[in-house]
XYZ file of C-alpha atoms in Angstrom:
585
model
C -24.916 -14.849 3.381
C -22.541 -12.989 5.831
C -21.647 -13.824 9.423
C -19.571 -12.611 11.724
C -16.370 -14.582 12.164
C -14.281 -14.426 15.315
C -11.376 -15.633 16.737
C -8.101 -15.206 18.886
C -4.169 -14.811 17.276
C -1.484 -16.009 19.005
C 2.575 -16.221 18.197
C 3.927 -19.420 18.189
C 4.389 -19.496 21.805
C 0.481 -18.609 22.532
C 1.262 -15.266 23.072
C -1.397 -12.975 22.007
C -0.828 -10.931 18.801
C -2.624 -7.279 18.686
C -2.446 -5.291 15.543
C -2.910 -7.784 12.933
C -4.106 -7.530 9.774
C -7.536 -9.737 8.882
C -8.490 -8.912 5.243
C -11.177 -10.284 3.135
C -9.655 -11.487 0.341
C -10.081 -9.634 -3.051
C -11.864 -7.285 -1.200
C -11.686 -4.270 0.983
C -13.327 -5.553 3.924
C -10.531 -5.419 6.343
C -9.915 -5.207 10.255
C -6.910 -5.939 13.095
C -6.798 -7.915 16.513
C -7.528 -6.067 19.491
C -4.775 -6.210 22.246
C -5.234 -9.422 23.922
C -5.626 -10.911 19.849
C -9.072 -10.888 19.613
C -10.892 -10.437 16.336
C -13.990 -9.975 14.626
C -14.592 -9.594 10.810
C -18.141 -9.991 8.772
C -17.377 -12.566 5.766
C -19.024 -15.288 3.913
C -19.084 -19.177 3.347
C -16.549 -19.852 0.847
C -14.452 -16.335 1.447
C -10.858 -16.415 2.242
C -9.394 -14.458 5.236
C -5.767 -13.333 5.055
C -4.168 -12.536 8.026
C -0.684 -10.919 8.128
C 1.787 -9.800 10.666
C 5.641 -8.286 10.428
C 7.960 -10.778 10.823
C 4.908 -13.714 10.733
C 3.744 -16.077 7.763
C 0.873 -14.687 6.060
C -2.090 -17.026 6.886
C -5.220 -17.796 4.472
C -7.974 -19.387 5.932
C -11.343 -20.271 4.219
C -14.779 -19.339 6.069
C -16.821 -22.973 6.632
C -19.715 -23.670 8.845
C -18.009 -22.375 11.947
C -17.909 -18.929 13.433
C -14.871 -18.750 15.215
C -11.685 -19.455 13.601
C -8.322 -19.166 15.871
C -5.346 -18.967 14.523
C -1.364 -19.111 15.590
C 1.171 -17.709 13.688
C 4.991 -18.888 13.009
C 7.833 -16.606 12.418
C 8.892 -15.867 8.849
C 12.990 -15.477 8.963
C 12.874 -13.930 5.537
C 10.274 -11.072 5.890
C 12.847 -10.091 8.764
C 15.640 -9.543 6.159
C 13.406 -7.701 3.749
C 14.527 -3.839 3.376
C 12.015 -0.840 4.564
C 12.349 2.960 3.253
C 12.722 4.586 6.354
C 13.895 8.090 5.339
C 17.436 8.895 4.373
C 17.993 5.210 3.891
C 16.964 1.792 4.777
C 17.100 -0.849 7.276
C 16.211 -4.310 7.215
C 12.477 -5.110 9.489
C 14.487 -7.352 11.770
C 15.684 -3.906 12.983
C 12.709 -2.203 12.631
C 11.122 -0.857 16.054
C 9.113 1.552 14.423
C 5.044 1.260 13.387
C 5.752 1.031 9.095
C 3.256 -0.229 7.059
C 4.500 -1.765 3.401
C 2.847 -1.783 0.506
C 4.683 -3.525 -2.595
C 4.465 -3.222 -6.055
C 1.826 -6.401 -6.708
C -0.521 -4.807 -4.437
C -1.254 -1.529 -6.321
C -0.117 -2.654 -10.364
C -2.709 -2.683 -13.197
C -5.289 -1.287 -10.793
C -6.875 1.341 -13.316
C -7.347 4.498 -11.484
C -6.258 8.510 -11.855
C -5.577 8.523 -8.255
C -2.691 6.303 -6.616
C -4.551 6.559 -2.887
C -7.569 4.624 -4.532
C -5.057 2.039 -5.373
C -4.005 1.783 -1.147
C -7.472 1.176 0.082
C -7.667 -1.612 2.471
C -4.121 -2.367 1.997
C -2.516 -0.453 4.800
C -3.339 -1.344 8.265
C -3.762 1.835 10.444
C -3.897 4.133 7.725
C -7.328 5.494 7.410
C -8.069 6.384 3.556
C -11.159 8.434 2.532
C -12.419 10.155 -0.713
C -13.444 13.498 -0.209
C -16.133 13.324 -2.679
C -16.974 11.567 -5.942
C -14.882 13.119 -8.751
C -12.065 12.310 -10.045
C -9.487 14.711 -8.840
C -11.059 14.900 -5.730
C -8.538 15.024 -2.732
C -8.269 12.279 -0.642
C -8.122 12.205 3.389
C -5.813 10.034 4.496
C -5.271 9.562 8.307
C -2.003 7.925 9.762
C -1.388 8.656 13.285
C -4.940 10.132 14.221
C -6.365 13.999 13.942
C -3.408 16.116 15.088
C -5.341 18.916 14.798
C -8.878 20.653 14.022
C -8.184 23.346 11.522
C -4.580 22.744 9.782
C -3.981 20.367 7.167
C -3.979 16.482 8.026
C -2.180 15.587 4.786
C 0.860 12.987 5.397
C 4.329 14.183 4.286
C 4.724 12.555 0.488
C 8.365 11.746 -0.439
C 8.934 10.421 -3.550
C 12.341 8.695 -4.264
C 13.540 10.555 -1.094
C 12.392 14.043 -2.115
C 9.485 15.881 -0.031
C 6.682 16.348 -2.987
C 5.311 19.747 -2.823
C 1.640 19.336 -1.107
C 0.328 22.997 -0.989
C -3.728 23.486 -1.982
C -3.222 25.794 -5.294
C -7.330 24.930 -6.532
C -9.078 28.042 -7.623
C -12.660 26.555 -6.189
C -13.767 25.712 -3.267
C -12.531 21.835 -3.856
C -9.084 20.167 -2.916
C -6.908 18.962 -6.058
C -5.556 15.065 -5.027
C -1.762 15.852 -4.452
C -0.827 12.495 -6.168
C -2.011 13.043 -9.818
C 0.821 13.157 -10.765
C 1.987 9.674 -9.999
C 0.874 6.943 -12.156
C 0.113 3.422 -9.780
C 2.301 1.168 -12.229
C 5.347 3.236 -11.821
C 5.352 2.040 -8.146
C 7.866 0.034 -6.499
C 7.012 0.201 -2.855
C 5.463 2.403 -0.397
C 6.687 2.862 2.902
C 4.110 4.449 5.497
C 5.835 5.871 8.829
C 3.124 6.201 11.423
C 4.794 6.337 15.229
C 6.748 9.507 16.392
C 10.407 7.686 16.382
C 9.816 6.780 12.382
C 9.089 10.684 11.530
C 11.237 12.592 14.011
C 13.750 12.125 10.923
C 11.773 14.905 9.045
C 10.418 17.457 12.065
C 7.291 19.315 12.255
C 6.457 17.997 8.454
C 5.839 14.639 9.641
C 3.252 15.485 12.460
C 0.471 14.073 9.895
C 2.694 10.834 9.240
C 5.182 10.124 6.329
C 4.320 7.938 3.270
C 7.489 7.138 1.451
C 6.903 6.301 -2.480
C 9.747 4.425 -4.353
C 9.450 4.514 -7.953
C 10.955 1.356 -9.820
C 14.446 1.220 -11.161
C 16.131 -1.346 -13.634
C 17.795 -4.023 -12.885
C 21.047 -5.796 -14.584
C 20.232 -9.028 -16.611
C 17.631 -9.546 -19.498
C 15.398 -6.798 -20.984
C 12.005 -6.808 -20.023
C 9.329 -5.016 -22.132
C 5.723 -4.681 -20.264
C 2.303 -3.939 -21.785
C -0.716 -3.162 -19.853
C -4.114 -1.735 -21.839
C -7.444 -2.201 -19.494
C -10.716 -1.066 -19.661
C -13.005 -0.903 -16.699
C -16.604 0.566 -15.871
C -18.110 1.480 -12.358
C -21.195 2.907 -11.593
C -22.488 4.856 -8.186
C -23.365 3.038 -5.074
C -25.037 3.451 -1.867
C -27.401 5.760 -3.766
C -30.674 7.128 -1.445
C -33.906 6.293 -1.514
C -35.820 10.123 -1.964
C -39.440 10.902 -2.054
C -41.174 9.737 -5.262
C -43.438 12.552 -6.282
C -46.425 11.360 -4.542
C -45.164 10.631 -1.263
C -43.433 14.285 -1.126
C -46.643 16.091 -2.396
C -48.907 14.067 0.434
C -46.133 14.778 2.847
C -46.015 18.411 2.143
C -49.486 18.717 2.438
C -49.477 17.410 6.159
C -46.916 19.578 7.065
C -48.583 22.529 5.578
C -51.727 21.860 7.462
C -49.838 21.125 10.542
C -48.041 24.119 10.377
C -48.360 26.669 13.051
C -46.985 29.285 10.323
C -49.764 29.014 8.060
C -52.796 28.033 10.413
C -54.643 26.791 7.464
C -58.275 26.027 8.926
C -58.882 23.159 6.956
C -56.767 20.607 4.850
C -58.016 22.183 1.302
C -56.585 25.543 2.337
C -53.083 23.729 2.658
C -53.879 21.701 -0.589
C -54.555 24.697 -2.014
C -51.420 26.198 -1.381
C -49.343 23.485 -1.823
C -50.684 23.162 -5.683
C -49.568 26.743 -5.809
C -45.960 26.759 -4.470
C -45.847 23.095 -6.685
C -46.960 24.608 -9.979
C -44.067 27.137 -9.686
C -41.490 24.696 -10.490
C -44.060 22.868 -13.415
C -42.541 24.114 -16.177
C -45.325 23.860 -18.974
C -46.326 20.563 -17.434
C -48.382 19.659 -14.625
C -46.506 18.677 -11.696
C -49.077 15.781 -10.708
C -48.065 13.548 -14.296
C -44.116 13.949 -13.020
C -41.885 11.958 -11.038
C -38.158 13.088 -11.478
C -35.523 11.401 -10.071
C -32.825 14.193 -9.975
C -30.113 11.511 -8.270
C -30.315 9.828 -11.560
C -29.588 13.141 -13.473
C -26.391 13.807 -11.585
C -24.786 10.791 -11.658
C -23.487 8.428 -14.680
C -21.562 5.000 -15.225
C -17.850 6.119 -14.763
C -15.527 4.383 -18.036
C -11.686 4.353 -17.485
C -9.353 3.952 -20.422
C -5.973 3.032 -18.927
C -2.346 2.311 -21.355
C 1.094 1.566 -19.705
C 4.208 0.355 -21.709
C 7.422 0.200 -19.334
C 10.955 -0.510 -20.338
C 13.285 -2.584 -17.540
C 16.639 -3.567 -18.076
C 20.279 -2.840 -18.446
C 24.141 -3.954 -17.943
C 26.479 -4.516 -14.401
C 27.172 -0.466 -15.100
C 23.849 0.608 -16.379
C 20.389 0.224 -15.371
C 17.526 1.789 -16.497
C 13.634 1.983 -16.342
C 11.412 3.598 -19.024
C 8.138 4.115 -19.324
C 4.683 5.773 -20.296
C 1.060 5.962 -20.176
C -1.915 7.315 -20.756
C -5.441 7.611 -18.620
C -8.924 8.849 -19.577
C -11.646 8.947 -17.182
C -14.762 9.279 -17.133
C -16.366 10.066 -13.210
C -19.426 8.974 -11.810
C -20.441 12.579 -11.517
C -21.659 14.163 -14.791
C -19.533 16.630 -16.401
C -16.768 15.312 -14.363
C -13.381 14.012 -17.129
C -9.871 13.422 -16.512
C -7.186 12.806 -19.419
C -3.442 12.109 -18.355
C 0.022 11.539 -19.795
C 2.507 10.526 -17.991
C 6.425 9.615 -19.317
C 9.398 8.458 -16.367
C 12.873 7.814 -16.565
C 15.021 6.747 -14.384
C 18.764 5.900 -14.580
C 21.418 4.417 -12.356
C 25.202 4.031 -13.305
C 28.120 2.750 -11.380
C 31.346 5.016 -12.266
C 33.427 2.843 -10.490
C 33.790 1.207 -7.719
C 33.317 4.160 -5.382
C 31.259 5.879 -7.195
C 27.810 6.150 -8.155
C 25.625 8.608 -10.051
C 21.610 8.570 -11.587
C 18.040 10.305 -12.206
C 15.154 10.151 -11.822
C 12.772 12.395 -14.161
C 9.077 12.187 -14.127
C 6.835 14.628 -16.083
C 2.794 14.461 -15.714
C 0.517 16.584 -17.932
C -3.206 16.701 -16.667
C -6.368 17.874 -18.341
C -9.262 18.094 -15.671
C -13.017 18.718 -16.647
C -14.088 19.958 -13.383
C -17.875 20.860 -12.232
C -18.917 23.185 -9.346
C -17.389 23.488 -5.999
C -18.645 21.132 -3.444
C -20.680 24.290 -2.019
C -22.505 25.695 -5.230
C -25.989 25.353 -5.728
C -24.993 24.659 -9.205
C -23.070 21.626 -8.538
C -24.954 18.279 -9.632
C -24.656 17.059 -6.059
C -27.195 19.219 -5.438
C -29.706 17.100 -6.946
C -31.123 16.242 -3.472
C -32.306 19.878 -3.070
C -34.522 19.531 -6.279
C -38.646 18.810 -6.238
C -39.833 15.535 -8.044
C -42.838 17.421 -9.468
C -40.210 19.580 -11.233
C -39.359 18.072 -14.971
C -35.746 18.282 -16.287
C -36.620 19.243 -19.638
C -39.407 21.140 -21.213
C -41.677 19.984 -23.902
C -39.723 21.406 -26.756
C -36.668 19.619 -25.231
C -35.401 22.682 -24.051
C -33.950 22.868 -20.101
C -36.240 23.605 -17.138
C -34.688 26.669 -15.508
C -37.577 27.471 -13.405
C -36.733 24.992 -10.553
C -37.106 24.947 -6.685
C -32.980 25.485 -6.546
C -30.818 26.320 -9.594
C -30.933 23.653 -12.618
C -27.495 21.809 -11.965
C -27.705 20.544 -16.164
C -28.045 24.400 -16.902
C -24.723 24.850 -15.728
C -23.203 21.664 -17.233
C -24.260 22.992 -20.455
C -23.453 26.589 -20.912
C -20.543 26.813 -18.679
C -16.845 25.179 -18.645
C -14.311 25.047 -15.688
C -10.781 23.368 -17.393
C -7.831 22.859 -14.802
C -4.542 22.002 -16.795
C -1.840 20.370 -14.447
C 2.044 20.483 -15.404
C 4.157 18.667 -13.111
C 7.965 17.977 -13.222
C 9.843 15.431 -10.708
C 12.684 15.087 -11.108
C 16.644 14.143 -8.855
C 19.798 13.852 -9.951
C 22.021 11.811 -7.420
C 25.697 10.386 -6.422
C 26.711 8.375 -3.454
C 30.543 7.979 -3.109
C 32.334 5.236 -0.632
C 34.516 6.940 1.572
C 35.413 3.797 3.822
C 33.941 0.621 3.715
C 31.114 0.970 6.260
C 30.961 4.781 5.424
C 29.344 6.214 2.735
C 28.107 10.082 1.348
C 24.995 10.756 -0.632
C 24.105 13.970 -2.040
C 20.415 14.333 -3.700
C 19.052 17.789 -5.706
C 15.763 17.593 -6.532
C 13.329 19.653 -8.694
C 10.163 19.894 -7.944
C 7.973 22.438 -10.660
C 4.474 22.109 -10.486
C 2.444 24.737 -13.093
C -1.896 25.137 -13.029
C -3.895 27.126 -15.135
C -7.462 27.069 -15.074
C -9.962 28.477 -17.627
C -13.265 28.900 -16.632
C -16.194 30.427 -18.752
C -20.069 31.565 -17.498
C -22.040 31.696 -20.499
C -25.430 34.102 -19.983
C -27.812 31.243 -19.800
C -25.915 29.637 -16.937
C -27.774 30.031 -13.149
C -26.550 33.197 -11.539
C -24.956 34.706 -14.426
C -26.143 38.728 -13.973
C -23.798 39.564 -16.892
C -23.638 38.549 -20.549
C -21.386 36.223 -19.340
C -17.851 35.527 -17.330
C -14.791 34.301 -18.265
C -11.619 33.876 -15.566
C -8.121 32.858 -15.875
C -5.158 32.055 -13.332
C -1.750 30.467 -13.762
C -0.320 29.285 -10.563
C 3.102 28.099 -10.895
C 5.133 26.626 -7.832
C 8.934 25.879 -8.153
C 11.017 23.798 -5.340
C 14.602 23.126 -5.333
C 16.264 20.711 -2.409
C 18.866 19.067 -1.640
C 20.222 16.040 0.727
C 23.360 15.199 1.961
C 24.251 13.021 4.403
C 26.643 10.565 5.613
C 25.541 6.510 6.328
C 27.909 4.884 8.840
C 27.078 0.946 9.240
C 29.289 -1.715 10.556
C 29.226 -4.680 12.262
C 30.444 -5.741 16.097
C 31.623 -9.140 16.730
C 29.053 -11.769 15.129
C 25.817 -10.238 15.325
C 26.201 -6.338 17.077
C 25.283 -3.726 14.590
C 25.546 0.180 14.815
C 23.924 1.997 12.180
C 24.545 6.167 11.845
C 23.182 8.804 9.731
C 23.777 12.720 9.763
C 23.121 15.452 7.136
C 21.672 18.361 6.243
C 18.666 19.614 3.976
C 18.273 22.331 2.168
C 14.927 23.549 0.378
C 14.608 27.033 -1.691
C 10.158 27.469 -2.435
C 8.966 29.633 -5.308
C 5.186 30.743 -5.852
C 3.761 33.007 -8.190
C -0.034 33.361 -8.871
C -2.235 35.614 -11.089
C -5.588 35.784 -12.138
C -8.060 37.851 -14.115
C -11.802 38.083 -14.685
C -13.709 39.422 -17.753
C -17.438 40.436 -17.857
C -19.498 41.043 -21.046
C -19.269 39.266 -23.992
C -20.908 39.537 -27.666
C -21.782 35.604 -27.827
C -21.411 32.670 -25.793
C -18.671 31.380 -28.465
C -16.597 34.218 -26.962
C -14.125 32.730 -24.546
C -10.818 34.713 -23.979
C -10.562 37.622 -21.184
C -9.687 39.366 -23.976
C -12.788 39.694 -25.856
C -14.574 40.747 -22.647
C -16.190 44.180 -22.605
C -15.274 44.873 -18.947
C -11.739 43.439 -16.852
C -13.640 43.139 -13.614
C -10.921 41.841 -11.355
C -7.307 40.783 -11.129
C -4.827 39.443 -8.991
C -1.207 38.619 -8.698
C 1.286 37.303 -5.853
C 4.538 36.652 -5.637
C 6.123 34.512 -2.300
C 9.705 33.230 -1.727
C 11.380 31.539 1.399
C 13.769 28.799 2.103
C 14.699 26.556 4.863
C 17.800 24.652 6.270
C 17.608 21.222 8.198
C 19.887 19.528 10.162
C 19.192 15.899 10.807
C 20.242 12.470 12.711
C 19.524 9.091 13.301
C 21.382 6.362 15.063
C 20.076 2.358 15.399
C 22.172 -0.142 17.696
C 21.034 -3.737 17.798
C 22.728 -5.348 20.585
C 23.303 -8.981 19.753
C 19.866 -9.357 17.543
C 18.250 -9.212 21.307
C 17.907 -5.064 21.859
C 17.554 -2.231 19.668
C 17.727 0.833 20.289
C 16.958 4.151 18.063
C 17.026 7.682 18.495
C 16.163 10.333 15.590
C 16.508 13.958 16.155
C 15.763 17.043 13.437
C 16.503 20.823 13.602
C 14.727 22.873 11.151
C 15.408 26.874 10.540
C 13.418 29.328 7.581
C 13.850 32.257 6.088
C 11.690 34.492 3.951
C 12.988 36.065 1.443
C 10.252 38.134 -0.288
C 6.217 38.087 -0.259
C 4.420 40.563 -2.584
C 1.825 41.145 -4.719
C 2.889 41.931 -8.193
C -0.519 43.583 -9.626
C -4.384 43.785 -8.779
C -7.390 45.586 -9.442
């Protein structure tokens, strides 16, 4: 049975400790110390409680009889040494004065899941990670450094491998695509979050939302290590309401009918008598007072996930690589709702000499999407709330009931399609040459092509569907080229003084073109292409093209390991070159 535990965190001089992190373990149940280190956390006999701090020993402590359970925390010398992607480089967390949460590798592997953000929940202190909705491809909200604003975006900057990931909407319904479907979880080395102002000043207006910094794995010298993950795992909806069974919502809507100022009905049979007429509207050929449909239970299902990963790590003093692919099919908790993924990764690193440097990283991602309704369709299963319980699914011949109270969400499962097929390329070729020995140059070009098409087909028995049905198609393809250069400057004064430098430039060239077309009238429902339709009813097609230059700075001086200070500075300039559209109807 839970309780609530609480307690107070203090360093190891009994000073109090706000912001850290008290976790359930094996759970998502989660929560942080107030700022005089107060805490309070619901948990169980028996449960462990983890509680972590930067530059502090993680602490597990097991929930007994007692309610309050206080804890002090010791320094951890080695956490202070660890290294933290912080944009254009990295710096160790002793020097760290920045908010940065860190999420390794150990934390997110074999988690089966199409969506890496799943994979961060309750992980990340500060970060506030929601799923839009149920499906699989949903997008995901996830909150870093608060709502910056009420109606733009507040998606975090995503840089993967130190390349800005292209983030822009390109869904054709009314229903955000997850950015990161493209990234499989096991590929993951570490992910960097930069929440405050002084950790994204490094990359300008685009890290308003915050910055989450994803580092894909790399080999390493040494033996040759072959990996082999193959899971299996089922879910099923949760937090599912409690509607009206069938006779509570007929009695109810016969008190409101008779209460109704509206109708006036004189006496209760007038409103019973109307109330078996609106009810035997939606009957079907059976009579509404023998059913009791639970339409919840039509739209959802037991989700199944299928995951595969086989990796390749390894390599020699002058080569290192890291291989690997994989393979996910989903099943989502919403019926109709499918997701089927390949993904393949390379990613090389090779020491010319000893100035020298060069590598790649290349990932490709090909993703088939069964989607359903937008989020706002009457024809979406989530819609099942709107539907009577005296209405029956299916008619007596087996047949579907399309003569319901709102549109028969199965209706549209079953004569109509809505396939989204996602092409994504990632890909950077880099060098880094020492100039001196505490300077060094890095230049980056990186390739970023991400291609949707999305074929959707209306037979004639699906709700709403005027014509002898609709078929549309759109191919959205986005190309981005950027590079990075910049020089590192590090050195070291006297014993422990440390100045740390870093200035360059970014450049990034954006290319969009989109077209659609829609098709009305066709001879049978086994008719698919635009082509075979009697009528092209619409068409569009746009064409956009601008670039942008960056210039950009950081410097970090740590003044006998006693003060640090940091300053980060960006200038960013655009240019369009060309918006048009290319053809319409």
């Amino acid at each position: 049975q839970e309780k609530t535990i609480t307690g107070n965190i203090t360093d190891q001089d009994d000073v109090p400790l706000p912001g850290v992190n008290i976790v359930v373990k094996e759970t998502t149940r989660g929560t942080q110390s107030d700022f005089d280190g107060n805490y309070s956390i619901n948990a169980s006999e028996g449960e462990i409680l983890i509680y972590s701090y930067l530059g502090q020993t993680t602490i597990e402590r097991v929930v007994g009889a007692s309610n309050t359970i206080n804890i002090q925390m010791q320094e951890d010398a080695s956490q202070l040494e660890e290294v933290v992607v912080v944009g254009f480089g990295t710096q160790s967390k002793r020097l760290l004065t920045d908010n940065i949460a860190k999420i390794d590798s150990d934390q997110i592997g074999g988690i089966s899941t199409p969506a890496l953000q799943n994979a961060l929940v309750g992980k990340a202190p500060g970060v506030q990670i929601t799923q839009i909705n149920g499906k699989l491809e949903g997008g995901v909200k996830v909150i870093i450094r608060g709502l910056s604003s009420v109606s733009a975006s507040q998606e975090p900057l995503y840089v993967i491998d130190g390349i800005e990931m292209n983030n822009n909407n390109i869904s054709s319904i009314n229903a955000n695509l997850n950015p990161l479907l493209a990234l499989n979880p096991n590929d993951i080395e570490s992910i960097d979050i930069l929440k405050d102002a002084s950790a994204t000043a490094i990359f300008g207006a685009k890290g308003t939302n915050g910055v989450v910094l994803i580092t894909t794995k790399r080999g390493k010298a040494g033996k040759s290590t072959i990996s082999v993950d193959v899971s299996t795992s089922f879910g099923e909806p949760t937090n599912k309401r409690n509607w009206l069974n069938a006779s509570q919502y007929i009695e109810l809507l016969r008190e409101s009918a008779f209460n109704s100022a509206v109708f006036d009905f004189a006496t209760q049979e007038e409103a019973d008598e109307w109330v078996d007429t609106r009810l035997q509207r939606y009957q079907g050929d059976q009579n509404y007072k023998n059913l009791d449909t639970d339409w919840q239970e039509e739209a959802f299902q037991n989700s199944f996930i299928r995951d595969a990963n086989i990796s390749f790590a390894g390599g020699t003093e002058k080569t290192k690589s890291f291989l690997s692919a994989s393979y996910n099919d989903s099943d989502g908790i919403v019926r109709g709702n499918g997701l089927e993924r390949i993904s393949l990764r390379a990613n090389i690193d090779h020491d010319i000499n000893d100035w020298l440097d060069v590598g790649f990283n290349l990932g490709y991602t090909s993703t088939v999407i069964d989607r359903i309704s937008g989020d706002n369709s009457f024809t979406t299963p989530l819609q099942a709330i709107a539907q009577v319980p005296t209405a029956p699914v299916f008619l007596r011949d087996g047949e579907l009931n399309g003569n319901t109270l709102y549109a028969n969400f199965l209706l549209q499962d079953k004569h109509s399609s809505r396939l989204t097929k996602r092409r994504r390329l990632l890909s950077k070729f880099f060098a880094e040459l020492q100039l001196l020995e505490s300077l060094k140059f890095k230049s980056e070009i990186g390739y970023d092509y991400l291609n949707q098409t999305v074929d959707r087909n209306t037979g004639r028995l699906a709700p709403f569907q005027s014509t002898n049905g609709q078929s549309f198609a759109s191919d959205n393809g986005t190309e981005i080229i950027s590079t990075n250069n910049y020089l590192t400057y590090n050195t070291l004064f006297g014993e422990s003084s440390n100045i740390d430098f870093v200035l360059g430039a970014n450049y990034t060239r954006f290319k969009n073109r989109a077209s659609s077309v829609t098709g009305d009238g066709f001879p049978t429902d086994n008719f698919k292409s635009v082509s075979s339709a009697a009528t092209i009813s619409a068409g569009t097609g746009t064409f956009s093209n601008w670039a942008q230059i960056s210039y950009f700075a950081r410097a970090t001086y740590d003044y006998k390991n006693r003060y640090i200070l940091k300053a980060s500075i960006r200038q960013d300039g655009s240019s369009r070159f060309g918006s048009n559209n290319r053809f319409g109807y």
